[in-house]
Amino acid sequence: MIARVIVDVPSAQTNRLFDYLVPKEWDPFLQVGMRVIVPFGPRTVQGFIMEITSNSELNKLKPILELQDHEPVLTEELIDVGKWVAEQTLCYQISAFQVMLPAALKTKVKKEWTLKNQPQSLPIFIQTLFLDTSVLTIDHLKGLTKQEKIEFQTLILEGKIEESYQLKNRANKKMKKWISLNPSSDSLEGMNNQIPKGAKKQQLLLTALMERQAPISKEEILTKLKFGRQTLNALLDKKLLIEVEEEVYREAMKGLTIQQSKPLKLTEMQGNSLLPILEAIEQTKHETFLLHGVTGSGKTEIYLQAIAEVIEKGKQAIMLVPEISLTPQMVQRFKGRFGEWVAVLHSGLSVGEKYDEWRKIERQEVKVVVGARSAIFAPFNNIGVIIIDEEHETSYKQEDHPKYHAREVAKYRAQTYQCPVILGSATPSLESYARAKKGVYTLLKLNERVKNQPLPKVEMIDMREELRNGNRSMFSQVLMEEMKIRLQKKEQMVLFLNRRGHSTFVMCRDCGHVEMCEHCDVSLTYHRNQNRLKCHYCGNEHIMPNTCSSCGSEHIRFFGSGTQKVEEELTKVLPEAKVIRMDVDTTSKKGSHQKLLEAFERKEADILLGTQMIAKGLDFPAITLVGVLSADSMLHLPDFRSAERTFQLLEQVSGRAGRHELPGQVVIQSYNPEHYSNELVQTHDYEKFFEIEMGQRKQVGYPPYYFMVLINISHSELTQVISTSEKIVDILKRELSSTTIILGPVVSPLAKIKDRYRYQCLIKYKNEPKLMSVLHTIQEHFMNRINSGHLQVQIDLNPYTFM
Ligand code: ADP
Ligand code: ZN
Ligand code: ZN
């Protein structure tokens, strides 16, 4: 038998199948989708079996070294999805498969070399290598000359040096040890006769096991029952007891308190939205729904009931939530309804925990997975519904290779399983809403909040006016007043600071010089706790200078206000207020996110202060005021979606207020209150926003009127970047149709990163049948070129970042 394998070497030359001989003894077990270890040139690497055949065009094949699985880790369906992702995003197939699997399954292979005979007969350079070690690793060989490397290989072939390899897994199965009586032993009395008279402890342990009439975990014996290791080992040695290992799952999201919940009686509007979804589930029909419901309109309850129906039918559900809204509160809602049937996948879990959650899915032991973007690849085999909450979130698009969008993968998989996809949002992406209006998606609407609470009242404050009135603080008068009232009434508030585009850079007040990274064309960010300046692109750091590096002036200061600064200010102006700050700094430790939110829920603080991560998913009854400190920091980013993102974010944040009995109020501070995305948040008028924004997009030819492709070209030499970019644009202009618009090449907004110069060009098209083939050609041509080592051509279809 011959296995055709895709190897874990991401490069243009290796993006194809390689044939390997299957050792006879594995013939009966071998299946497509299993992991193998194979020799590859001088290396030993991991790979996935894609095909099994009986003949090969090559006649001298190397054998597979190891078979890593008993069961395939990739199902036929997922292999198909992987190929499709690779094709659609122009990535290597291996990259697509790696992103679909938990990191724990990725095995690193480490080669080792030992001596077979005495070293005396070997060349001097080999003898030196083995002077202070008996095992060589790849690091030892780094200093060898080419000639010496050849000699080394020859010695391996001659059998004088032995080559072996070790597999390094990122995580293994967690095993629990159990102790039980040896089933072949007879009575307690008979056993007692085999141990010395004075060995009281051994007798006691035997009795304990006899009385329990079941195995006891080793851990319990040693810690709870307090037997010594010697006692236990003595009995194991005499074979009176035996030890067995059993695989256990690590507990993800430990300490989560689960309150059971029952399906709620739906409101009429909810019922009307759920009905067509249930019909699609019933008819095993692929249909995409866009559930447009204002914040607090009960979308999640609809998801829960749709999932319940799917489970009822013996099928499974994938529930995607943006990483930052995947809060314990969110998970609690799903576990509360479906208990043990829920697996959770998100980046906060350790490699081992993720592996365990993944295996519960793979073994079809759970029915629902709640997870962030990559959970779309959950290895279920009978999917009944795929739900994407907050479908407008750009985090559903992966920024690194493979640059896939979870929404597109969802639709592809749902097509295979003939099941519905539900996209939910209070502020759908323009792309999705336009599709729903055209009838491509089925539009479902929830116009009101569940208990008929009004949407919160929004007050827009013109910060320029504040400044004119002599208020130089970061809080407007209105916000100050409202905060004081809440403190008196013991109600809770959320203060939101949009950090994006607001980094704390350092500028000289005399000459205007901004401290920049010398490798990247970006300003350095100030980190207060370490008093250092760091580059967020390459990691380069400096100690914070005392004087301007350009003119020597001492008048240098930080710009942009971080959450820390707001917190300091709060303690000055509202000393009696208790504040919980949530940002990257306070939530970097595992579980801290959860702890802070629970503390806020227990009302240990009056104010929750934070960044993007508090904009979503929070549902606390006592929040009656939301303050947005800077509404416009995102409006001025070089991105055609900046207005859309501003509106979405403000609407999301506002949605945190007044979700229950107490009415909510929102105060938004802005330097640009007349901008339509700020203005329309006041009336929560998504429709109007959609209309105006669509008008803008139409005028300048942006999505959803056009599709876009961004091509990024980078090289350490500027001349190379420019000439390659021009060549690419020439090819595009020659090959693509005349209605397609090609912009550039131009220098990228981030002109240099890690000492590489960056250029880009943009393709805008409506209908371009040749697109994929032309892009494939470009990528292959430029990446396959000899000396392409320094050149990078990155193609991003439907891009979300333009930097
Ligand atoms: P959304 O996901 O649209 O923001 P949620 O699903 O979080 O809205 O619902 C808001 C609140 O209303 C939650 O506290 C939820 O428990 C409650 N809720 C939802 N549906 C119902 C219902 N049919 N009856 C009573 N309460 C409901
Ligand atoms: Zn840098
Ligand atoms: Zn200066």
Coordinates of C-alpha atoms and ligand atoms in Angstrom, one line a residue, residues 508-513 548-553 556, ligand 3:
C508 CA 8.4 66.4 21.9
R509 CA 6.5 69.6 22.6
D510 CA 9.3 71.8 21.3
C511 CA 10.0 70.2 17.9
G512 CA 7.0 67.9 17.5
H513 CA 9.3 64.9 17.0
C548 CA 14.0 64.4 22.9
S549 CA 16.2 62.3 20.6
S550 CA 15.9 64.9 17.9
C551 CA 16.4 68.3 19.5
G552 CA 17.4 67.4 23.1
S553 CA 14.5 69.2 24.7
I556 CA 8.7 65.4 26.0
Ligands
ZN3 ZN 12.4 67.7 20.1

